[in-house]
């Protein structure tokens, strides 16, 4: 099998560096171009010392010209800037595989984007061409895809927790999604509220009712056959990686725990990266591409509680992006993706 | 004002030691007897080195005889054992003030106790005499009380988040309570799942649909005028102290954010230990007796999201117990209780 | 006893806020003026929500005029700015008690200051008047003092670990000081290397051979009768508070463990805030003004290993400053100072 | 290249599970037998849920019979039990490759073992046959080896920090080694002092002057040509993985920083798993087999400060064991070994 050459735009952030880490173990793909805006020309290992002895070379400038020769480009740029780069690359070379890890290609409706992201979309024509890269739920659409919108970290956990309910018609909400995230999801830039002493031993909800991943989750549920709005509350937890999502749904009359469990098995048995477990815990998926899921029927209140745990930088970002690339290119889906958590 | 003498039964656990720490700063009460089952006769500071230079003396045996002379007894024994000790003390001296920090005096219905705690109640006759010690909500009942059931840590956060909705008739549920707790709430005994490397960087839900604080929360809501069952999911978060509770309630038609905020102010303005804040965070209440609360109306889904943050060892245990003692004895309510968090 | 009025210059940083927290429990002193450069006019609790319900009022401007009426001023300004403010206050009112928590008044030699702080001293005339505020070692000098240089966090732990050796002539080095600090010691300003995900699960030495607290430690040892240079290596550890210092010294021929232990008892028995313990641990002093100390003779290599643990924001900063104020004013030395750690 | 079959004795502990995790990515070796004493017959994933979807099969009994067919056996048993198993396997099949991760094969002198481990050695005849598996320092001895003593976690960091000094004759001590370790090094069994709330926000030295890794470090230094005793102080730090060792050595007269740096380059340039970096930090080696090393000359006190950072479960245990196996078997040395840290 020929080696796929990969470019990473914005490789100094957490998702860019995680892509680089995972690709080191990929048998059929190799990161050949790493770009940066603020570190152009610097040695990769001077900015990312965790790669000392593993990666050589310097950062190229973040621009289309740097990435033209790559078979695949992963864009880890912020939203807005991402759409511009993807647009340029796609115009110049429509066959180049582009996987965008920002929000720019995720929402099909540019109006919705403007409403939640408070700015006009930079390249709305891309939206109809991009495939939403949640592999387990939309795998057939990904085969051969050239433009892939990599899902958000929260939506990945939310959709995988709820998909069996919606797709198999067990519950259509209203859903309450209470998510707890490690801090790397907020990015690498220093912020006063994420200064170590401000976040250690801290725990708080944020963006109540206004988080931008909300419309992405709702769009995903509709694609699975659902209808309803979700109430989504993200929280920050003092750890670096991991998202635990606790999802609440009304149980239909007559549903039993046995039927509920069966539904989750039906959707996920055989999936390499979704595991039904007794007690999902972010520690068990750390560093891996796995999602651990459980579903419990609380009889007293007829409420279904589905829980999912994932590593926001792997299955919630870089890992799922590689999984999507593998499917798009027809490579073995698990290539380069750790299947076990690095515990403890 | 005369000095009140205080005995702490089971003073080596986390709540017992926290009582001791807080009482060191109490102007009108002094811990004179500390008991232990496993450390009888040992110097207090040999077991609890954080008190070196602050506390002298040895542990007495945990039995009624040790505690007879104290004006006030705080029992920090496990449920079951607690009821037995309280029963003995109360029989021998009905005027002695006893504040029980276990679950044994909390539920008014002994059947409910048996159902959730999987054992018969050791002294069901005490239940009708005990006053539920959530000070802000039931202060008048506490004045002069001799037997006080100190509330559970989760119920304290849950009830203070929901009380304005229920008492003022804004919402009667169904409520979803998603709580996240530091690990000290599980007690001091070593457990395999709470071994440091197993809990650090970990995050998980537990006891889904079965946690014993559920009936206590429901009983509290009924006492406030409500009716409904709650769905309660506790989680463990990698920090030592703190509980954040995110409560979800359906909003009544027409309710505005302004009215919602007003309701919370109505109930809590003037309270020394409940503060309405923009973003409750456990770091801001660490070590203090404060509860930080917010209430947000999510218009899109007509859902009220109330959040409360407290220190499970202070307002969730030892602090509230002292606050209850102060009210019962007619002492200034804030005596011995830190009013600001030890941040960072 | 009349109430002492206190001003805190730079009250929004970690040491300023810790002073405010501790003073809330001081029976004879009250913070009446809080200043800030960036938050002038804002409500204190809008910047420091941990004081909601405990502190009212707004920040004044950081300038001498704001602080003139206070009996005591604690300056928590950065070095350079601190000397300027202290100079102005002292010129205008030589009897006002000023306790400076920066490095500006610590070194007696302005040349040394210039060498290590890479800038000329802003008010060298103050140096001869200021008293070094390490209470246990220099208590007599503090009585009645008007200008107090509050010791650095690392020097406090280092000097208390080594003082019995030097003052009693057991060892004069060469000393190796390996210190491990929580992150709050680096201040409240967001920094890329102290961003939560960069510091969590991290551990590193820094400023090897160049840390500015080195000459302060050496000056302190000379004041105790010693001579030698120290090799001092600070480390950052993923916790918010606490410094553990492991000090290595050559043992004199013939010294026994018994004699060593006796020396430490000789210096520290009766001290309210230094405790000899088996195993100093920062968790046991958290939030308190205590220093826990141990001293071990390693026979095999004839090396003395002294260990000290303290809370860098309390005994390492705000607590020691209040202790110094108490001594200077003739107040009971322990007023306002927690004597037990808030564990866990 | 044929697939090597591997057995792991004691696979439920932290090092056993880490071996299993790393071997999943090894192109030429496969874990075929996993043994346990307490979980015989149970599904691997029921005990180690981090392997859900990655590993199938059950635990075999920990006994020689279970492991006879494996080409290679890694023993992760505690010391004492380890020597017995290794002895049985080696007697039955002298050509079987055995890598022991306990201390039992490390010390060449059985007397020394008895002295430090407080028990007679269970199979002293093995000592002369075993090769000490620190790959970078003793690689030639490992080629073709059948019995390998995998180095301790602390000795690995200590020896790699000091080796250039000793082997190139720059300094022969006396050395002071101040090591800071994550908690997984203490094993998986629950202990009161390692209960999460007891270790979180905690920091302490332990086993001052008495840690069992001391003679192993000294033996290693002698093998490198040195002579002197070391003073070694381990500390526990609130993180799961990682050891940072700060080593202090007297600098010979005339040595410059340039010469010092050159010496480290001489020994380590070209090594795949030792990197010279500006500031070693355990976060940059987490999950990888890398050791990051720096060496600084402090002119003022003529002291060399060498710092090393490693992941105690990888380079400090399982990773080095696999590296040793690779060398012994003539496989590519880096097979199955992550070369970059999983940061953050």
PDB file of C-alpha atoms in Angstrom, chain B residues 99-313:
ATOM      1  CA  UNK B  99     -26.483  16.518  65.974  1.00  0.00           C
ATOM      2  CA  UNK B 100     -26.196  13.394  63.889  1.00  0.00           C
ATOM      3  CA  UNK B 101     -24.228  13.662  60.653  1.00  0.00           C
ATOM      4  CA  UNK B 102     -25.199  10.212  59.398  1.00  0.00           C
ATOM      5  CA  UNK B 103     -28.368   9.406  57.490  1.00  0.00           C
ATOM      6  CA  UNK B 104     -30.039   7.807  60.493  1.00  0.00           C
ATOM      7  CA  UNK B 105     -32.277  10.671  61.591  1.00  0.00           C
ATOM      8  CA  UNK B 106     -32.986  12.190  58.205  1.00  0.00           C
ATOM      9  CA  UNK B 107     -35.831  10.172  56.723  1.00  0.00           C
ATOM     10  CA  UNK B 108     -39.092  10.512  58.590  1.00  0.00           C
ATOM     11  CA  UNK B 109     -40.321   7.184  57.254  1.00  0.00           C
ATOM     12  CA  UNK B 110     -38.522   4.158  58.682  1.00  0.00           C
ATOM     13  CA  UNK B 111     -39.808   2.028  55.806  1.00  0.00           C
ATOM     14  CA  UNK B 112     -38.140   4.278  53.304  1.00  0.00           C
ATOM     15  CA  UNK B 113     -34.931   3.952  55.327  1.00  0.00           C
ATOM     16  CA  UNK B 114     -35.128   0.178  55.204  1.00  0.00           C
ATOM     17  CA  UNK B 115     -35.814   0.243  51.488  1.00  0.00           C
ATOM     18  CA  UNK B 116     -32.846   2.428  50.540  1.00  0.00           C
ATOM     19  CA  UNK B 117     -30.346   1.480  53.233  1.00  0.00           C
ATOM     20  CA  UNK B 118     -31.117  -2.246  53.053  1.00  0.00           C
ATOM     21  CA  UNK B 119     -31.368  -2.688  56.811  1.00  0.00           C
ATOM     22  CA  UNK B 120     -33.970  -2.042  59.507  1.00  0.00           C
ATOM     23  CA  UNK B 121     -33.686   1.259  61.338  1.00  0.00           C
ATOM     24  CA  UNK B 122     -31.947   0.854  64.704  1.00  0.00           C
ATOM     25  CA  UNK B 123     -34.073   3.381  66.584  1.00  0.00           C
ATOM     26  CA  UNK B 124     -37.182   4.368  64.618  1.00  0.00           C
ATOM     27  CA  UNK B 125     -38.719   6.164  67.603  1.00  0.00           C
ATOM     28  CA  UNK B 126     -36.130   8.923  67.175  1.00  0.00           C
ATOM     29  CA  UNK B 127     -37.389   9.869  63.725  1.00  0.00           C
ATOM     30  CA  UNK B 128     -40.403  11.872  64.815  1.00  0.00           C
ATOM     31  CA  UNK B 129     -38.364  13.879  67.313  1.00  0.00           C
ATOM     32  CA  UNK B 130     -35.462  14.831  65.039  1.00  0.00           C
ATOM     33  CA  UNK B 131     -35.455  18.112  63.160  1.00  0.00           C
ATOM     34  CA  UNK B 132     -33.987  18.195  59.641  1.00  0.00           C
ATOM     35  CA  UNK B 133     -31.077  20.594  59.931  1.00  0.00           C
ATOM     36  CA  UNK B 134     -31.074  22.423  56.595  1.00  0.00           C
ATOM     37  CA  UNK B 135     -30.832  25.835  58.200  1.00  0.00           C
ATOM     38  CA  UNK B 136     -31.869  28.211  55.423  1.00  0.00           C
ATOM     39  CA  UNK B 137     -35.007  26.244  54.607  1.00  0.00           C
ATOM     40  CA  UNK B 138     -36.108  25.096  58.039  1.00  0.00           C
ATOM     41  CA  UNK B 139     -34.557  27.615  60.440  1.00  0.00           C
ATOM     42  CA  UNK B 140     -37.579  28.133  62.692  1.00  0.00           C
ATOM     43  CA  UNK B 141     -37.785  24.414  63.488  1.00  0.00           C
ATOM     44  CA  UNK B 142     -34.168  24.387  64.588  1.00  0.00           C
ATOM     45  CA  UNK B 143     -34.496  26.954  67.345  1.00  0.00           C
ATOM     46  CA  UNK B 144     -34.173  25.067  70.595  1.00  0.00           C
ATOM     47  CA  UNK B 145     -34.013  21.681  68.889  1.00  0.00           C
ATOM     48  CA  UNK B 146     -32.336  18.865  70.804  1.00  0.00           C
ATOM     49  CA  UNK B 147     -32.131  16.201  68.108  1.00  0.00           C
ATOM     50  CA  UNK B 148     -30.905  17.402  64.741  1.00  0.00           C
ATOM     51  CA  UNK B 149     -30.504  15.334  61.581  1.00  0.00           C
ATOM     52  CA  UNK B 150     -27.729  17.013  59.676  1.00  0.00           C
ATOM     53  CA  UNK B 151     -28.553  16.943  55.940  1.00  0.00           C
ATOM     54  CA  UNK B 152     -26.578  14.938  53.415  1.00  0.00           C
ATOM     55  CA  UNK B 153     -24.035  16.697  51.211  1.00  0.00           C
ATOM     56  CA  UNK B 154     -25.884  16.107  47.935  1.00  0.00           C
ATOM     57  CA  UNK B 155     -29.315  17.014  49.367  1.00  0.00           C
ATOM     58  CA  UNK B 156     -27.947  20.313  50.663  1.00  0.00           C
ATOM     59  CA  UNK B 157     -26.816  21.349  47.195  1.00  0.00           C
ATOM     60  CA  UNK B 158     -29.916  19.983  45.524  1.00  0.00           C
ATOM     61  CA  UNK B 159     -32.440  21.551  47.875  1.00  0.00           C
ATOM     62  CA  UNK B 160     -30.791  24.971  47.873  1.00  0.00           C
ATOM     63  CA  UNK B 161     -30.697  24.924  44.058  1.00  0.00           C
ATOM     64  CA  UNK B 162     -34.379  24.034  43.783  1.00  0.00           C
ATOM     65  CA  UNK B 163     -36.001  25.587  46.852  1.00  0.00           C
ATOM     66  CA  UNK B 164     -36.977  28.934  45.277  1.00  0.00           C
ATOM     67  CA  UNK B 165     -38.704  27.093  42.424  1.00  0.00           C
ATOM     68  CA  UNK B 166     -40.673  24.821  44.696  1.00  0.00           C
ATOM     69  CA  UNK B 167     -41.452  27.083  47.609  1.00  0.00           C
ATOM     70  CA  UNK B 168     -42.516  29.951  45.365  1.00  0.00           C
ATOM     71  CA  UNK B 169     -44.462  27.653  43.071  1.00  0.00           C
ATOM     72  CA  UNK B 170     -42.430  28.278  39.914  1.00  0.00           C
ATOM     73  CA  UNK B 171     -41.750  24.664  39.070  1.00  0.00           C
ATOM     74  CA  UNK B 172     -42.547  21.341  40.630  1.00  0.00           C
ATOM     75  CA  UNK B 173     -40.428  19.236  38.307  1.00  0.00           C
ATOM     76  CA  UNK B 174     -39.870  16.616  37.147  1.00  0.00           C
ATOM     77  CA  UNK B 175     -36.377  17.543  38.245  1.00  0.00           C
ATOM     78  CA  UNK B 176     -33.122  16.150  36.948  1.00  0.00           C
ATOM     79  CA  UNK B 177     -30.194  16.566  39.320  1.00  0.00           C
ATOM     80  CA  UNK B 178     -26.735  15.997  37.947  1.00  0.00           C
ATOM     81  CA  UNK B 179     -24.212  16.278  40.804  1.00  0.00           C
ATOM     82  CA  UNK B 180     -20.433  16.184  40.681  1.00  0.00           C
ATOM     83  CA  UNK B 181     -18.561  15.536  43.881  1.00  0.00           C
ATOM     84  CA  UNK B 182     -15.018  15.579  45.179  1.00  0.00           C
ATOM     85  CA  UNK B 183     -13.775  12.313  46.612  1.00  0.00           C
ATOM     86  CA  UNK B 184     -13.758  13.150  50.326  1.00  0.00           C
ATOM     87  CA  UNK B 185     -17.506  12.579  50.269  1.00  0.00           C
ATOM     88  CA  UNK B 186     -16.790   8.860  50.032  1.00  0.00           C
ATOM     89  CA  UNK B 187     -15.015   8.865  53.380  1.00  0.00           C
ATOM     90  CA  UNK B 188     -11.512   8.247  54.566  1.00  0.00           C
ATOM     91  CA  UNK B 189     -11.272   4.495  54.250  1.00  0.00           C
ATOM     92  CA  UNK B 190      -8.982   3.263  51.479  1.00  0.00           C
ATOM     93  CA  UNK B 191     -10.859   1.715  48.555  1.00  0.00           C
ATOM     94  CA  UNK B 192      -9.490   0.183  45.383  1.00  0.00           C
ATOM     95  CA  UNK B 193     -11.561   2.434  43.132  1.00  0.00           C
ATOM     96  CA  UNK B 194     -10.473   5.540  45.056  1.00  0.00           C
ATOM     97  CA  UNK B 195      -6.768   4.712  45.130  1.00  0.00           C
ATOM     98  CA  UNK B 196      -5.016   7.843  43.927  1.00  0.00           C
ATOM     99  CA  UNK B 197      -3.965   6.608  40.474  1.00  0.00           C
ATOM    100  CA  UNK B 198      -7.458   5.145  39.911  1.00  0.00           C
ATOM    101  CA  UNK B 199      -9.222   8.417  40.668  1.00  0.00           C
ATOM    102  CA  UNK B 200      -6.746  11.012  39.362  1.00  0.00           C
ATOM    103  CA  UNK B 201      -7.640  12.026  35.787  1.00  0.00           C
ATOM    104  CA  UNK B 202     -10.797   9.950  36.262  1.00  0.00           C
ATOM    105  CA  UNK B 203     -14.432  11.001  36.001  1.00  0.00           C
ATOM    106  CA  UNK B 204     -17.440   8.745  36.274  1.00  0.00           C
ATOM    107  CA  UNK B 205     -21.094   8.544  37.211  1.00  0.00           C
ATOM    108  CA  UNK B 206     -22.003   6.044  39.923  1.00  0.00           C
ATOM    109  CA  UNK B 207     -25.062   4.600  41.657  1.00  0.00           C
ATOM    110  CA  UNK B 208     -27.235   5.672  38.714  1.00  0.00           C
ATOM    111  CA  UNK B 209     -30.833   5.689  39.894  1.00  0.00           C
ATOM    112  CA  UNK B 210     -29.982   4.087  43.225  1.00  0.00           C
ATOM    113  CA  UNK B 211     -28.147   6.638  45.368  1.00  0.00           C
ATOM    114  CA  UNK B 212     -29.411   6.776  48.959  1.00  0.00           C
ATOM    115  CA  UNK B 213     -29.642  10.540  49.027  1.00  0.00           C
ATOM    116  CA  UNK B 214     -32.525  10.379  46.550  1.00  0.00           C
ATOM    117  CA  UNK B 215     -35.355   9.855  49.066  1.00  0.00           C
ATOM    118  CA  UNK B 216     -33.869  12.541  51.295  1.00  0.00           C
ATOM    119  CA  UNK B 217     -34.005  15.050  48.450  1.00  0.00           C
ATOM    120  CA  UNK B 218     -37.565  14.070  47.648  1.00  0.00           C
ATOM    121  CA  UNK B 219     -38.629  14.356  51.280  1.00  0.00           C
ATOM    122  CA  UNK B 220     -37.049  17.805  51.409  1.00  0.00           C
ATOM    123  CA  UNK B 221     -38.887  18.942  48.290  1.00  0.00           C
ATOM    124  CA  UNK B 222     -42.185  17.734  49.731  1.00  0.00           C
ATOM    125  CA  UNK B 223     -41.501  19.695  52.901  1.00  0.00           C
ATOM    126  CA  UNK B 224     -41.099  22.751  50.671  1.00  0.00           C
ATOM    127  CA  UNK B 225     -44.489  22.158  49.107  1.00  0.00           C
ATOM    128  CA  UNK B 226     -43.479  20.101  46.104  1.00  0.00           C
ATOM    129  CA  UNK B 227     -44.562  16.684  45.007  1.00  0.00           C
ATOM    130  CA  UNK B 228     -42.458  15.100  42.339  1.00  0.00           C
ATOM    131  CA  UNK B 229     -39.823  12.446  42.163  1.00  0.00           C
ATOM    132  CA  UNK B 230     -36.305  13.467  41.187  1.00  0.00           C
ATOM    133  CA  UNK B 231     -33.820  11.752  38.921  1.00  0.00           C
ATOM    134  CA  UNK B 232     -30.486  12.086  40.669  1.00  0.00           C
ATOM    135  CA  UNK B 233     -27.091  11.105  39.258  1.00  0.00           C
ATOM    136  CA  UNK B 234     -23.936  11.564  41.323  1.00  0.00           C
ATOM    137  CA  UNK B 235     -20.477  11.679  39.744  1.00  0.00           C
ATOM    138  CA  UNK B 236     -16.961  11.512  41.142  1.00  0.00           C
ATOM    139  CA  UNK B 237     -14.535  14.222  40.038  1.00  0.00           C
ATOM    140  CA  UNK B 238     -10.759  14.254  40.691  1.00  0.00           C
ATOM    141  CA  UNK B 239     -10.676  16.797  43.496  1.00  0.00           C
ATOM    142  CA  UNK B 240     -10.876  16.376  47.259  1.00  0.00           C
ATOM    143  CA  UNK B 241     -13.683  18.754  48.171  1.00  0.00           C
ATOM    144  CA  UNK B 242     -16.707  20.305  46.601  1.00  0.00           C
ATOM    145  CA  UNK B 243     -20.036  19.448  45.060  1.00  0.00           C
ATOM    146  CA  UNK B 244     -21.468  21.126  42.016  1.00  0.00           C
ATOM    147  CA  UNK B 245     -25.101  20.336  41.324  1.00  0.00           C
ATOM    148  CA  UNK B 246     -26.682  21.161  37.990  1.00  0.00           C
ATOM    149  CA  UNK B 247     -30.452  21.013  38.333  1.00  0.00           C
ATOM    150  CA  UNK B 248     -32.854  20.946  35.391  1.00  0.00           C
ATOM    151  CA  UNK B 249     -36.502  21.899  35.691  1.00  0.00           C
ATOM    152  CA  UNK B 250     -39.239  22.642  33.175  1.00  0.00           C
ATOM    153  CA  UNK B 251     -40.063  26.348  33.075  1.00  0.00           C
ATOM    154  CA  UNK B 252     -43.694  27.376  33.440  1.00  0.00           C
ATOM    155  CA  UNK B 253     -45.205  29.237  30.493  1.00  0.00           C
ATOM    156  CA  UNK B 254     -44.473  32.926  30.613  1.00  0.00           C
ATOM    157  CA  UNK B 255     -41.695  32.824  33.165  1.00  0.00           C
ATOM    158  CA  UNK B 256     -38.925  35.317  32.372  1.00  0.00           C
ATOM    159  CA  UNK B 257     -35.296  35.373  33.440  1.00  0.00           C
ATOM    160  CA  UNK B 258     -36.069  38.481  35.452  1.00  0.00           C
ATOM    161  CA  UNK B 259     -38.807  36.756  37.418  1.00  0.00           C
ATOM    162  CA  UNK B 260     -36.603  33.736  37.947  1.00  0.00           C
ATOM    163  CA  UNK B 261     -33.751  35.814  39.312  1.00  0.00           C
ATOM    164  CA  UNK B 262     -36.172  37.697  41.535  1.00  0.00           C
ATOM    165  CA  UNK B 263     -37.443  34.482  43.060  1.00  0.00           C
ATOM    166  CA  UNK B 264     -33.948  33.415  44.042  1.00  0.00           C
ATOM    167  CA  UNK B 265     -33.247  36.814  45.526  1.00  0.00           C
ATOM    168  CA  UNK B 266     -36.495  36.660  47.462  1.00  0.00           C
ATOM    169  CA  UNK B 267     -35.504  33.460  49.186  1.00  0.00           C
ATOM    170  CA  UNK B 268     -31.803  34.087  49.652  1.00  0.00           C
ATOM    171  CA  UNK B 269     -31.164  37.799  50.090  1.00  0.00           C
ATOM    172  CA  UNK B 270     -29.932  38.311  53.606  1.00  0.00           C
ATOM    173  CA  UNK B 271     -28.816  34.733  54.066  1.00  0.00           C
ATOM    174  CA  UNK B 272     -25.250  34.744  55.379  1.00  0.00           C
ATOM    175  CA  UNK B 273     -24.362  31.457  53.675  1.00  0.00           C
ATOM    176  CA  UNK B 274     -26.195  31.418  50.350  1.00  0.00           C
ATOM    177  CA  UNK B 275     -24.947  33.773  47.644  1.00  0.00           C
ATOM    178  CA  UNK B 276     -26.347  34.350  44.187  1.00  0.00           C
ATOM    179  CA  UNK B 277     -23.425  34.561  41.787  1.00  0.00           C
ATOM    180  CA  UNK B 278     -22.899  34.545  38.036  1.00  0.00           C
ATOM    181  CA  UNK B 279     -20.991  31.285  37.850  1.00  0.00           C
ATOM    182  CA  UNK B 280     -20.913  28.952  40.852  1.00  0.00           C
ATOM    183  CA  UNK B 281     -17.563  27.215  41.120  1.00  0.00           C
ATOM    184  CA  UNK B 282     -16.479  24.886  43.897  1.00  0.00           C
ATOM    185  CA  UNK B 283     -13.122  26.660  44.095  1.00  0.00           C
ATOM    186  CA  UNK B 284     -14.821  29.793  45.406  1.00  0.00           C
ATOM    187  CA  UNK B 285     -16.455  28.044  48.364  1.00  0.00           C
ATOM    188  CA  UNK B 286     -13.592  25.742  49.318  1.00  0.00           C
ATOM    189  CA  UNK B 287     -13.144  25.613  53.067  1.00  0.00           C
ATOM    190  CA  UNK B 288     -16.113  27.920  53.661  1.00  0.00           C
ATOM    191  CA  UNK B 289     -19.721  27.437  54.702  1.00  0.00           C
ATOM    192  CA  UNK B 290     -21.015  29.274  51.633  1.00  0.00           C
ATOM    193  CA  UNK B 291     -23.246  27.923  48.911  1.00  0.00           C
ATOM    194  CA  UNK B 292     -23.032  29.724  45.582  1.00  0.00           C
ATOM    195  CA  UNK B 293     -26.154  29.516  43.446  1.00  0.00           C
ATOM    196  CA  UNK B 294     -27.212  30.625  39.975  1.00  0.00           C
ATOM    197  CA  UNK B 295     -30.449  30.195  38.040  1.00  0.00           C
ATOM    198  CA  UNK B 296     -30.701  30.501  34.261  1.00  0.00           C
ATOM    199  CA  UNK B 297     -33.699  30.262  32.000  1.00  0.00           C
ATOM    200  CA  UNK B 298     -32.878  28.600  28.687  1.00  0.00           C
ATOM    201  CA  UNK B 299     -35.494  30.099  26.390  1.00  0.00           C
ATOM    202  CA  UNK B 300     -34.987  27.716  23.471  1.00  0.00           C
ATOM    203  CA  UNK B 301     -36.075  24.702  25.458  1.00  0.00           C
ATOM    204  CA  UNK B 302     -37.944  26.447  28.271  1.00  0.00           C
ATOM    205  CA  UNK B 303     -35.706  24.790  30.826  1.00  0.00           C
ATOM    206  CA  UNK B 304     -34.546  26.269  34.103  1.00  0.00           C
ATOM    207  CA  UNK B 305     -30.957  25.374  34.966  1.00  0.00           C
ATOM    208  CA  UNK B 306     -30.046  26.053  38.584  1.00  0.00           C
ATOM    209  CA  UNK B 307     -26.494  25.436  39.714  1.00  0.00           C
ATOM    210  CA  UNK B 308     -25.181  25.226  43.272  1.00  0.00           C
ATOM    211  CA  UNK B 309     -21.614  24.893  44.544  1.00  0.00           C
ATOM    212  CA  UNK B 310     -20.602  24.015  48.081  1.00  0.00           C
ATOM    213  CA  UNK B 311     -17.818  22.409  50.082  1.00  0.00           C
ATOM    214  CA  UNK B 312     -19.116  18.967  50.949  1.00  0.00           C
ATOM    215  CA  UNK B 313     -17.150  18.852  54.217  1.00  0.00           C
TER     216      UNK B 313
END
